[in-house]
Amino acid sequence: MFGRRVMVVGTGYVGLTTGACLASLGHEVVCADIDAGKVERLRRGVVDIVEPDLAELVSEQTSAGRLSFVVGAGAALGAFEDSRPAEVLFLCVPTPMGAGGVADLRAVESVIEEVGAELAAGTVVVNKSTVPVGTAARTAELLERTDVAVVSNPEFLREGSAVKDFLGPDRIVVGSDNQDAAERVAALYARLGAPTVLTDAASAELMKYAANCFLAMKLSYVNAMAELCERVGADIGDVTEGIGYDRRIGQAFLSPGPGWGGSCLPKDTHALLQVADSADFEFRLLRATIDTNTRQRQRIVDKVRLAVTGKRTGSLSRVRLALLGLTFKAGTDDLRDSPALAIAALLRQAGADLVGFDPMLRGPGELDGITLASDAVEAAQGAEAVVVLTEWAEFRTLDWAEIAGVTKQPIVVDTRNIVDPATPRRAGLTAVGLGRQQDTVHQT
Ligand code: UDX
């Protein structure tokens, strides 16, 4: 039989996607979580996170009898058909960034403590979370089992397209110092036909950081280039289109923005810097990538300040601003490390009054000192500028004439360059973006 018995511990973005997708590939999957309420909801097919296709896949696989949910890792051990033991255990528990940028492994440790001794001989323990180099070795130490192998199999899922990314991956990475175990894990994905990199544990662990930090560097580079465009009268859209045709660079991940955020890129860049520091390696390029991103937030605040007051040093005190989009990117309800919220905090520090609208957070309500409105026009009432912070598609087609009719000053600052500047301009608004020709800064 093709299907393997797979236990997944943790039903967050990664765990639930992994469980449901592995079930759809024909494996028998038992997902465990310590949150009993969540498990009960999942059994009824209720998925708390916003992720396209995930709820449908969970219901479909649960009905097909390939996917089930239990409370606690211990309960998963006896939950397979005919009480047979799990063959593979996926660890998909959170590894938050702890003090000094080091990932906090307590959740991994507690799973090992709970079920490590009970695993059948020959079980493979797979780490899917992004963890510091050396964690596979550390996990093996904690396990104290010579008959249970540890494998690192990093995930590369993006929020908002996790199922699609899982079932159509660019590559599968499996690393272990036990090649037989690595091959068994790779075989779970065989039906996907994706290129597979079989390597040692440390290389697999480093690969995830290498990928995410490279992406962060690409974005910091583009944001810096957009700033340069403003100084030399060039257009970042044309520049990135032009360089993107070079296959060595590629068109993806070249949109300037308010800075990168989310649950992975900020955490991973800091963690890799920590890995480098502890290996006595001064990773200047990575530090500059992070610094450029921090600076980008201040740059947006300065742009808003200049647009609203006409002065670089103008005051934003008591200035009412409408913020459109608060999630860290479009297509998710995730606010973790959202650049929009970081910029909002800086604007508030500067004394501005903030009203926000996000399609995922309908008002009335309040979030971090931002009054939530129930639509963009309501948010724009009396505002001295409308600031677009997340690239929600619906912001492309806003009725700018209506917005211009309710704002105090007709200004839109588009930090994602998603609004065609001609549209608000026709409605009488001044449109400010990032690195477009009309954003050229005339040095005085
Ligand atoms: C990322 C990685 O892409 C994924 O492979 C990894 O597994 C987890 O981290 P995710 O955090 O879901 O995924 O977000 P992603 O789509 O990569 O965006 C990250 C940040 O970069 C967001 O703040 C986004 O708005 C920003 N971004 C992305 C840009 O500013 N411009 C772009 O062109 C692309």
Tab-separated table of C-alpha atoms and ligand atoms in Angstrom:
chain	number	residue	atom	x	y	z
A	1	MET	CA	0.000	0.000	0.000
A	2	PHE	CA	1.234	3.519	-0.824
A	3	GLY	CA	-0.171	5.354	2.174
A	4	ARG	CA	1.913	5.776	5.305
A	5	ARG	CA	0.716	6.395	8.859
A	6	VAL	CA	1.613	9.981	9.638
A	7	MET	CA	1.197	11.844	12.894
A	8	VAL	CA	1.300	15.641	12.784
A	9	VAL	CA	1.731	17.550	16.040
A	10	GLY	CA	0.485	21.147	15.914
A	11	THR	CA	-2.381	22.349	13.740
A	12	GLY	CA	-1.292	25.909	12.900
A	13	TYR	CA	-0.733	27.079	9.322
A	14	VAL	CA	2.046	24.601	8.703
A	15	GLY	CA	0.677	21.602	10.629
A	16	LEU	CA	-2.865	21.765	9.317
A	17	THR	CA	-1.739	22.322	5.741
A	18	THR	CA	0.775	19.481	6.040
A	19	GLY	CA	-1.807	17.123	7.576
A	20	ALA	CA	-4.586	17.844	5.101
A	21	CYS	CA	-2.283	17.778	2.066
A	22	LEU	CA	-0.501	14.560	3.098
A	23	ALA	CA	-3.928	12.980	3.569
A	24	SER	CA	-4.875	14.113	0.072
A	25	LEU	CA	-1.761	12.311	-1.191
A	26	GLY	CA	-3.175	9.075	0.223
A	27	HIS	CA	-1.588	8.865	3.672
A	28	GLU	CA	-3.444	8.114	6.898
A	29	VAL	CA	-2.941	11.258	8.979
A	30	VAL	CA	-3.699	11.957	12.632
A	31	CYS	CA	-3.250	15.588	13.677
A	32	ALA	CA	-2.757	16.453	17.335
A	33	ASP	CA	-3.136	19.777	19.061
A	34	ILE	CA	-3.177	20.762	22.726
A	35	ASP	CA	-6.113	23.132	22.164
A	36	ALA	CA	-9.202	20.951	22.755
A	37	GLY	CA	-11.580	23.595	21.404
A	38	LYS	CA	-9.637	23.823	18.169
A	39	VAL	CA	-9.596	20.043	17.781
A	40	GLU	CA	-13.336	19.918	18.323
A	41	ARG	CA	-13.866	22.612	15.652
A	42	LEU	CA	-11.527	20.858	13.210
A	43	ARG	CA	-13.475	17.619	13.669
A	44	ARG	CA	-16.549	19.545	12.517
A	45	GLY	CA	-14.548	20.923	9.579
A	46	VAL	CA	-14.251	24.426	11.055
A	47	VAL	CA	-10.864	25.956	10.206
A	48	ASP	CA	-9.979	29.096	12.198
A	49	ILE	CA	-7.376	30.453	9.808
A	50	VAL	CA	-8.063	32.157	6.492
A	51	GLU	CA	-6.342	30.026	3.885
A	52	PRO	CA	-7.811	29.289	0.449
A	53	ASP	CA	-8.863	25.647	-0.135
A	54	LEU	CA	-7.771	24.513	3.327
A	55	ALA	CA	-11.208	24.151	4.944
A	56	GLU	CA	-12.516	22.244	1.898
A	57	LEU	CA	-9.504	19.927	1.943
A	58	VAL	CA	-9.870	19.271	5.686
A	59	SER	CA	-13.568	18.365	5.292
A	60	GLU	CA	-12.930	16.240	2.219
A	61	GLN	CA	-10.075	14.272	3.791
A	62	THR	CA	-11.889	13.865	7.115
A	63	SER	CA	-14.926	12.430	5.290
A	64	ALA	CA	-12.664	10.144	3.276
A	65	GLY	CA	-11.372	8.750	6.587
A	66	ARG	CA	-7.746	9.680	5.916
A	67	LEU	CA	-7.589	12.644	8.326
A	68	SER	CA	-8.519	12.828	11.994
A	69	PHE	CA	-7.865	15.101	14.947
A	70	VAL	CA	-6.998	14.343	18.561
A	71	VAL	CA	-6.160	16.351	21.660
A	72	GLY	CA	-2.486	15.981	22.606
A	73	ALA	CA	0.378	14.126	20.962
A	74	GLY	CA	-0.039	11.152	23.308
A	75	ALA	CA	-3.563	10.500	22.032
A	76	ALA	CA	-2.339	10.415	18.423
A	77	LEU	CA	-0.204	7.344	19.116
A	78	GLY	CA	-3.185	5.063	19.511
A	79	ALA	CA	-5.417	6.736	16.923
A	80	PHE	CA	-4.402	4.907	13.737
A	81	GLU	CA	-6.476	2.184	12.152
A	82	ASP	CA	-6.134	-1.188	13.894
A	83	SER	CA	-4.026	0.598	16.565
A	84	ARG	CA	-0.947	0.345	14.359
A	85	PRO	CA	1.928	2.719	15.252
A	86	ALA	CA	2.724	5.945	13.414
A	87	GLU	CA	5.575	5.589	10.921
A	88	VAL	CA	6.386	9.287	10.681
A	89	LEU	CA	5.912	12.065	13.235
A	90	PHE	CA	5.869	15.639	11.941
A	91	LEU	CA	6.697	18.349	14.493
A	92	CYS	CA	4.777	21.457	13.430
A	93	VAL	CA	4.726	23.331	16.709
A	94	PRO	CA	5.621	27.019	17.061
A	95	THR	CA	9.269	27.991	17.349
A	96	PRO	CA	8.915	31.663	18.291
A	97	MET	CA	11.899	33.922	18.374
A	98	GLY	CA	13.125	34.086	21.944
A	99	ALA	CA	15.638	36.341	23.626
A	100	GLY	CA	18.493	37.485	21.406
A	101	GLY	CA	16.860	36.179	18.216
A	102	VAL	CA	17.249	32.499	19.129
A	103	ALA	CA	14.297	30.246	18.319
A	104	ASP	CA	12.486	29.012	21.406
A	105	LEU	CA	12.313	25.207	21.226
A	106	ARG	CA	10.210	24.538	24.297
A	107	ALA	CA	7.227	23.298	22.291
A	108	VAL	CA	9.411	20.798	20.406
A	109	GLU	CA	10.952	19.667	23.684
A	110	SER	CA	7.586	19.132	25.309
A	111	VAL	CA	6.333	16.939	22.445
A	112	ILE	CA	9.481	14.826	22.658
A	113	GLU	CA	9.028	14.570	26.406
A	114	GLU	CA	5.414	13.467	25.970
A	115	VAL	CA	5.750	10.856	23.235
A	116	GLY	CA	9.468	10.284	22.603
A	117	ALA	CA	9.715	7.133	24.672
A	118	GLU	CA	6.466	5.688	23.256
A	119	LEU	CA	7.377	5.865	19.566
A	120	ALA	CA	7.701	2.505	17.821
A	121	ALA	CA	11.184	1.482	16.736
A	122	GLY	CA	11.878	2.750	13.228
A	123	THR	CA	9.634	5.832	13.494
A	124	VAL	CA	11.006	8.913	11.746
A	125	VAL	CA	10.656	12.266	13.553
A	126	VAL	CA	10.450	15.156	11.099
A	127	ASN	CA	11.034	18.781	11.930
A	128	LYS	CA	9.077	21.092	9.667
A	129	SER	CA	9.445	24.303	11.649
A	130	THR	CA	12.192	26.775	10.873
A	131	VAL	CA	14.736	26.037	13.554
A	132	PRO	CA	18.353	26.917	14.248
A	133	VAL	CA	21.038	24.823	12.617
A	134	GLY	CA	21.759	21.956	14.959
A	135	THR	CA	18.159	21.406	16.078
A	136	ALA	CA	17.899	17.979	14.421
A	137	ALA	CA	20.983	16.937	16.384
A	138	ARG	CA	19.511	18.470	19.546
A	139	THR	CA	16.174	16.691	18.948
A	140	ALA	CA	18.009	13.393	18.562
A	141	GLU	CA	19.763	14.051	21.867
A	142	LEU	CA	16.477	14.782	23.618
A	143	LEU	CA	14.933	11.651	22.148
A	144	GLU	CA	17.719	9.404	23.398
A	145	ARG	CA	16.615	6.758	20.881
A	146	THR	CA	19.035	5.098	18.504
A	147	ASP	CA	16.099	3.384	16.763
A	148	VAL	CA	14.248	6.645	15.899
A	149	ALA	CA	15.755	8.878	13.204
A	150	VAL	CA	15.397	12.657	13.049
A	151	VAL	CA	14.892	14.415	9.729
A	152	SER	CA	14.657	18.083	8.799
A	153	ASN	CA	12.062	18.825	6.101
A	154	PRO	CA	11.571	22.606	5.977
A	155	GLU	CA	8.357	24.033	4.577
A	156	PHE	CA	8.328	26.884	2.083
A	157	LEU	CA	4.621	27.721	2.247
A	158	ARG	CA	3.350	31.245	1.802
A	159	GLU	CA	0.321	32.345	3.736
A	160	GLY	CA	-2.596	32.788	1.374
A	161	SER	CA	-1.402	30.035	-0.974
A	162	ALA	CA	-0.270	27.360	1.474
A	163	VAL	CA	-2.251	24.464	-0.048
A	164	LYS	CA	-1.200	25.381	-3.568
A	165	ASP	CA	2.431	25.734	-2.466
A	166	PHE	CA	2.343	22.378	-0.644
A	167	LEU	CA	0.854	20.460	-3.563
A	168	GLY	CA	2.904	22.250	-6.229
A	169	PRO	CA	6.252	22.883	-4.549
A	170	ASP	CA	9.303	24.258	-6.332
A	171	ARG	CA	11.300	21.650	-4.422
A	172	ILE	CA	11.198	19.240	-1.500
A	173	VAL	CA	14.111	19.426	0.922
A	174	VAL	CA	14.871	16.521	3.217
A	175	GLY	CA	17.943	16.448	5.383
A	176	SER	CA	19.176	13.857	7.812
A	177	ASP	CA	22.304	12.161	8.926
A	178	ASN	CA	20.307	8.947	8.355
A	179	GLN	CA	19.842	8.724	4.578
A	180	ASP	CA	17.384	5.832	4.773
A	181	ALA	CA	15.068	7.932	6.984
A	182	ALA	CA	15.462	10.919	4.646
A	183	GLU	CA	14.455	8.793	1.675
A	184	ARG	CA	11.397	7.512	3.528
A	185	VAL	CA	10.266	11.078	4.199
A	186	ALA	CA	10.952	12.115	0.593
A	187	ALA	CA	8.826	9.163	-0.542
A	188	LEU	CA	5.784	10.668	1.234
A	189	TYR	CA	5.828	13.385	-1.432
A	190	ALA	CA	6.686	11.140	-4.393
A	191	ARG	CA	3.340	11.736	-6.090
A	192	LEU	CA	4.079	15.464	-6.366
A	193	GLY	CA	6.968	14.780	-8.744
A	194	ALA	CA	8.907	17.778	-7.408
A	195	PRO	CA	12.693	18.115	-7.521
A	196	THR	CA	13.968	16.676	-4.261
A	197	VAL	CA	17.125	17.729	-2.469
A	198	LEU	CA	18.406	15.027	-0.158
A	199	THR	CA	21.033	16.373	2.154
A	200	ASP	CA	22.367	16.371	5.693
A	201	ALA	CA	20.347	17.850	8.569
A	202	ALA	CA	22.392	21.039	9.020
A	203	SER	CA	22.183	21.940	5.311
A	204	ALA	CA	18.407	21.421	5.273
A	205	GLU	CA	18.034	23.586	8.361
A	206	LEU	CA	20.194	26.329	6.879
A	207	MET	CA	18.396	26.173	3.519
A	208	LYS	CA	15.161	27.543	4.958
A	209	TYR	CA	16.935	30.563	6.393
A	210	ALA	CA	18.982	30.939	3.225
A	211	ALA	CA	15.785	31.094	1.152
A	212	ASN	CA	13.829	33.484	3.370
A	213	CYS	CA	16.772	35.801	3.967
A	214	PHE	CA	17.494	35.915	0.249
A	215	LEU	CA	13.867	36.931	-0.355
A	216	ALA	CA	14.134	39.606	2.336
A	217	MET	CA	17.338	40.856	0.748
A	218	LYS	CA	15.637	40.996	-2.657
A	219	LEU	CA	12.865	43.160	-1.182
A	220	SER	CA	15.203	45.463	0.722
A	221	TYR	CA	17.162	45.875	-2.493
A	222	VAL	CA	14.013	46.802	-4.414
A	223	ASN	CA	12.905	49.257	-1.722
A	224	ALA	CA	16.334	50.900	-1.739
A	225	MET	CA	16.259	50.990	-5.537
A	226	ALA	CA	12.825	52.679	-5.422
A	227	GLU	CA	14.319	55.350	-3.191
A	228	LEU	CA	17.168	55.839	-5.627
A	229	CYS	CA	14.634	56.095	-8.472
A	230	GLU	CA	13.001	59.009	-6.667
A	231	ARG	CA	16.321	60.799	-6.531
A	232	VAL	CA	17.346	60.288	-10.137
A	233	GLY	CA	13.952	60.582	-11.827
A	234	ALA	CA	13.628	56.915	-12.832
A	235	ASP	CA	10.611	54.602	-12.513
A	236	ILE	CA	10.905	51.536	-10.250
A	237	GLY	CA	8.093	49.707	-12.087
A	238	ASP	CA	10.018	49.889	-15.356
A	239	VAL	CA	13.322	49.084	-13.664
A	240	THR	CA	11.996	45.942	-11.959
A	241	GLU	CA	10.178	44.815	-15.108
A	242	GLY	CA	13.402	45.212	-17.037
A	243	ILE	CA	15.606	43.362	-14.580
A	244	GLY	CA	12.926	40.706	-13.957
A	245	TYR	CA	13.217	39.421	-17.538
A	246	ASP	CA	16.701	38.308	-16.667
A	247	ARG	CA	16.020	34.681	-15.737
A	248	ARG	CA	18.733	34.780	-13.128
A	249	ILE	CA	16.715	37.466	-11.312
A	250	GLY	CA	13.082	36.610	-12.147
A	251	GLN	CA	9.937	38.772	-11.982
A	252	ALA	CA	8.709	37.525	-8.601
A	253	PHE	CA	9.254	39.350	-5.315
A	254	LEU	CA	10.185	42.637	-6.920
A	255	SER	CA	7.337	44.889	-5.741
A	256	PRO	CA	8.387	47.795	-3.549
A	257	GLY	CA	6.344	48.215	-0.410
A	258	PRO	CA	6.211	49.488	3.151
A	259	GLY	CA	8.832	46.890	4.121
A	260	TRP	CA	8.589	43.136	4.479
A	261	GLY	CA	6.841	41.550	7.434
A	262	GLY	CA	4.778	38.518	8.419
A	263	SER	CA	5.489	35.564	10.608
A	264	CYS	CA	8.598	34.335	8.747
A	265	LEU	CA	10.842	36.914	7.124
A	266	PRO	CA	11.442	39.123	10.207
A	267	LYS	CA	11.892	36.115	12.497
A	268	ASP	CA	14.181	34.253	10.109
A	269	THR	CA	16.417	37.202	9.249
A	270	HIS	CA	17.035	37.865	12.935
A	271	ALA	CA	17.543	34.186	13.670
A	272	LEU	CA	20.088	33.769	10.871
A	273	LEU	CA	21.947	36.815	12.091
A	274	GLN	CA	22.080	35.103	15.458
A	275	VAL	CA	23.304	31.871	13.857
A	276	ALA	CA	26.034	33.892	12.103
A	277	ASP	CA	26.967	35.760	15.295
A	278	SER	CA	27.324	32.561	17.248
A	279	ALA	CA	29.482	31.127	14.468
A	280	ASP	CA	31.646	34.267	14.757
A	281	PHE	CA	30.685	35.409	11.257
A	282	GLU	CA	29.815	39.020	10.646
A	283	PHE	CA	26.987	38.784	8.108
A	284	ARG	CA	26.979	42.444	7.019
A	285	LEU	CA	24.748	41.906	4.010
A	286	LEU	CA	22.030	40.426	6.185
A	287	ARG	CA	22.338	43.185	8.770
A	288	ALA	CA	21.982	45.778	6.022
A	289	THR	CA	18.911	43.920	4.720
A	290	ILE	CA	17.247	44.245	8.130
A	291	ASP	CA	18.351	47.854	8.646
A	292	THR	CA	17.033	48.839	5.219
A	293	ASN	CA	13.683	47.353	6.181
A	294	THR	CA	13.529	49.197	9.498
A	295	ARG	CA	14.406	52.411	7.722
A	296	GLN	CA	11.702	51.807	5.116
A	297	ARG	CA	9.010	52.255	7.761
A	298	GLN	CA	10.387	55.616	8.779
A	299	ARG	CA	10.684	56.548	5.120
A	300	ILE	CA	6.943	55.962	4.664
A	301	VAL	CA	6.200	58.140	7.690
A	302	ASP	CA	8.419	60.873	6.208
A	303	LYS	CA	6.574	60.573	2.898
A	304	VAL	CA	3.223	60.979	4.626
A	305	ARG	CA	4.570	63.936	6.604
A	306	LEU	CA	5.822	65.676	3.460
A	307	ALA	CA	2.633	64.966	1.513
A	308	VAL	CA	0.355	66.236	4.294
A	309	THR	CA	2.304	69.245	5.578
A	310	GLY	CA	4.371	70.158	2.518
A	311	LYS	CA	7.435	70.163	4.794
A	312	ARG	CA	10.014	67.514	5.665
A	313	THR	CA	9.812	68.553	9.300
A	314	GLY	CA	6.062	69.306	9.394
A	315	SER	CA	4.043	68.163	12.391
A	316	LEU	CA	1.592	65.273	12.241
A	317	SER	CA	0.164	66.122	15.627
A	318	ARG	CA	-3.667	65.735	15.596
A	319	VAL	CA	-3.546	65.019	11.866
A	320	ARG	CA	-6.201	62.488	10.974
A	321	LEU	CA	-5.019	59.754	8.612
A	322	ALA	CA	-6.918	56.920	6.930
A	323	LEU	CA	-4.945	53.669	6.764
A	324	LEU	CA	-6.105	51.189	4.132
A	325	GLY	CA	-4.942	47.643	4.823
A	326	LEU	CA	-3.526	46.451	8.147
A	327	THR	CA	-2.594	42.791	7.553
A	328	PHE	CA	1.047	42.080	6.642
A	329	LYS	CA	0.049	41.359	3.054
A	330	ALA	CA	-3.142	40.819	1.067
A	331	GLY	CA	-4.951	37.477	1.128
A	332	THR	CA	-4.454	36.778	4.829
A	333	ASP	CA	-5.957	37.886	8.145
A	334	ASP	CA	-2.508	37.676	9.747
A	335	LEU	CA	-1.313	40.781	11.584
A	336	ARG	CA	1.933	39.304	12.889
A	337	ASP	CA	4.845	41.665	12.270
A	338	SER	CA	2.693	43.644	9.883
A	339	PRO	CA	4.573	46.601	8.371
A	340	ALA	CA	1.229	48.429	8.302
A	341	LEU	CA	0.974	48.208	12.092
A	342	ALA	CA	4.629	49.208	12.557
A	343	ILE	CA	4.051	52.291	10.409
A	344	ALA	CA	0.821	53.018	12.276
A	345	ALA	CA	2.753	52.932	15.561
A	346	LEU	CA	5.291	55.452	14.204
A	347	LEU	CA	2.502	57.706	12.929
A	348	ARG	CA	0.829	57.577	16.311
A	349	GLN	CA	4.109	58.428	18.012
A	350	ALA	CA	4.228	61.456	15.732
A	351	GLY	CA	0.830	62.438	17.109
A	352	ALA	CA	-1.479	61.429	14.237
A	353	ASP	CA	-5.061	60.215	14.782
A	354	LEU	CA	-5.553	56.973	12.901
A	355	VAL	CA	-8.636	55.413	11.359
A	356	GLY	CA	-8.057	52.110	9.617
A	357	PHE	CA	-9.894	49.810	7.285
A	358	ASP	CA	-8.957	46.264	6.367
A	359	PRO	CA	-11.234	43.796	4.548
A	360	MET	CA	-10.347	41.202	7.213
A	361	LEU	CA	-11.008	43.459	10.221
A	362	ARG	CA	-14.309	45.146	9.687
A	363	GLY	CA	-15.101	47.879	12.192
A	364	PRO	CA	-16.408	49.277	14.381
A	365	GLY	CA	-13.644	48.518	16.830
A	366	GLU	CA	-10.114	49.452	17.758
A	367	LEU	CA	-6.711	47.915	17.143
A	368	ASP	CA	-3.453	49.224	18.616
A	369	GLY	CA	-4.864	52.743	18.877
A	370	ILE	CA	-6.334	52.627	15.359
A	371	THR	CA	-10.084	53.204	15.150
A	372	LEU	CA	-11.496	50.585	12.768
A	373	ALA	CA	-13.929	51.697	10.080
A	374	SER	CA	-16.236	49.384	8.167
A	375	ASP	CA	-15.174	50.543	4.717
A	376	ALA	CA	-12.592	52.685	2.978
A	377	VAL	CA	-14.876	55.684	2.521
A	378	GLU	CA	-15.795	55.716	6.200
A	379	ALA	CA	-12.078	55.556	7.079
A	380	ALA	CA	-11.372	58.492	4.759
A	381	GLN	CA	-13.931	60.828	6.381
A	382	GLY	CA	-12.107	64.004	7.385
A	383	ALA	CA	-8.663	62.474	6.733
A	384	GLU	CA	-5.743	64.615	5.665
A	385	ALA	CA	-4.318	61.697	3.694
A	386	VAL	CA	-5.367	58.185	2.719
A	387	VAL	CA	-2.432	55.791	3.147
A	388	VAL	CA	-2.596	52.438	1.330
A	389	LEU	CA	-0.526	49.916	3.301
A	390	THR	CA	-1.652	46.457	2.138
A	391	GLU	CA	-2.103	45.435	-1.497
A	392	TRP	CA	-5.733	44.247	-1.279
A	393	ALA	CA	-7.111	44.004	-4.837
A	394	GLU	CA	-10.253	45.930	-3.872
A	395	PHE	CA	-8.143	49.042	-3.240
A	396	ARG	CA	-7.351	49.162	-6.957
A	397	THR	CA	-10.956	49.882	-7.781
A	398	LEU	CA	-11.914	52.302	-5.011
A	399	ASP	CA	-14.258	55.132	-5.915
A	400	TRP	CA	-11.714	57.932	-5.596
A	401	ALA	CA	-14.260	60.597	-6.477
A	402	GLU	CA	-16.324	59.536	-3.474
A	403	ILE	CA	-13.198	59.437	-1.298
A	404	ALA	CA	-12.098	62.882	-2.507
A	405	GLY	CA	-15.549	64.120	-1.475
A	406	VAL	CA	-15.105	63.111	2.179
A	407	THR	CA	-11.430	63.783	2.926
A	408	LYS	CA	-10.130	67.004	4.425
A	409	GLN	CA	-7.142	67.036	2.057
A	410	PRO	CA	-7.167	65.182	-1.290
A	411	ILE	CA	-4.002	63.123	-0.824
A	412	VAL	CA	-3.341	59.416	-1.295
A	413	VAL	CA	-0.016	57.842	-0.321
A	414	ASP	CA	0.175	54.424	-1.942
A	415	THR	CA	2.978	52.405	-0.302
A	416	ARG	CA	2.293	49.403	-2.550
A	417	ASN	CA	2.074	51.173	-5.913
A	418	ILE	CA	-1.169	49.323	-6.598
A	419	VAL	CA	-3.400	52.269	-7.389
A	420	ASP	CA	-2.983	53.623	-10.921
A	421	PRO	CA	-2.078	57.239	-10.039
A	422	ALA	CA	-4.151	58.529	-12.975
A	423	THR	CA	-7.398	57.380	-11.294
A	424	PRO	CA	-7.182	59.360	-8.038
A	425	ARG	CA	-5.665	62.227	-9.980
A	426	ARG	CA	-8.739	62.401	-12.234
A	427	ALA	CA	-10.805	62.669	-9.051
A	428	GLY	CA	-8.693	65.631	-7.953
A	429	LEU	CA	-6.390	63.831	-5.491
A	430	THR	CA	-2.625	64.072	-5.317
A	431	ALA	CA	-1.186	60.566	-5.608
A	432	VAL	CA	2.164	59.764	-4.009
A	433	GLY	CA	3.786	56.364	-4.504
A	434	LEU	CA	7.190	54.727	-4.216
A	435	GLY	CA	9.895	55.323	-6.793
A	436	ARG	CA	7.633	56.295	-9.668
A	437	GLN	CA	8.599	59.120	-11.954
A	438	GLN	CA	6.039	61.471	-10.424
A	439	ASP	CA	7.543	60.695	-7.000
A	440	THR	CA	10.867	62.228	-7.995
A	441	VAL	CA	12.324	64.215	-5.149
A	442	HIS	CA	13.665	67.536	-6.326
A	443	GLN	CA	16.671	68.150	-4.121
A	444	THR	CA	16.770	71.676	-2.838
B	1	UDX	C1	7.326	33.721	3.399
B	1	UDX	C2	8.037	32.922	2.297
B	1	UDX	O1	7.656	33.419	1.006
B	1	UDX	C3	7.698	31.454	2.413
B	1	UDX	O2	8.421	30.711	1.437
B	1	UDX	C4	8.055	30.970	3.808
B	1	UDX	O3	7.743	29.617	3.983
B	1	UDX	C5	7.359	31.817	4.870
B	1	UDX	O4	7.675	33.196	4.658
B	1	UDX	P1	4.869	34.667	3.861
B	1	UDX	O5	5.365	35.135	5.186
B	1	UDX	O6	3.538	33.999	3.788
B	1	UDX	O7	5.905	33.646	3.188
B	1	UDX	O8	4.820	35.970	2.949
B	1	UDX	P2	5.379	36.437	1.536
B	1	UDX	O9	4.340	36.328	0.507
B	1	UDX	O10	6.688	35.825	1.239
B	1	UDX	O11	5.598	38.013	1.857
B	1	UDX	C6	6.514	38.441	2.868
B	1	UDX	C7	6.517	39.945	2.990
B	1	UDX	O12	7.113	40.563	1.848
B	1	UDX	C8	5.132	40.564	3.116
B	1	UDX	O13	5.168	41.608	4.062
B	1	UDX	C9	4.859	41.083	1.721
B	1	UDX	O14	3.940	42.142	1.684
B	1	UDX	C10	6.238	41.540	1.295
B	1	UDX	N1	6.445	41.558	-0.187
B	1	UDX	C11	6.384	40.406	-0.897
B	1	UDX	C12	6.721	42.769	-0.808
B	1	UDX	O15	6.779	43.845	-0.174
B	1	UDX	N2	6.925	42.758	-2.158
B	1	UDX	C13	6.894	41.620	-2.911
B	1	UDX	O16	7.114	41.698	-4.125
B	1	UDX	C14	6.605	40.405	-2.260
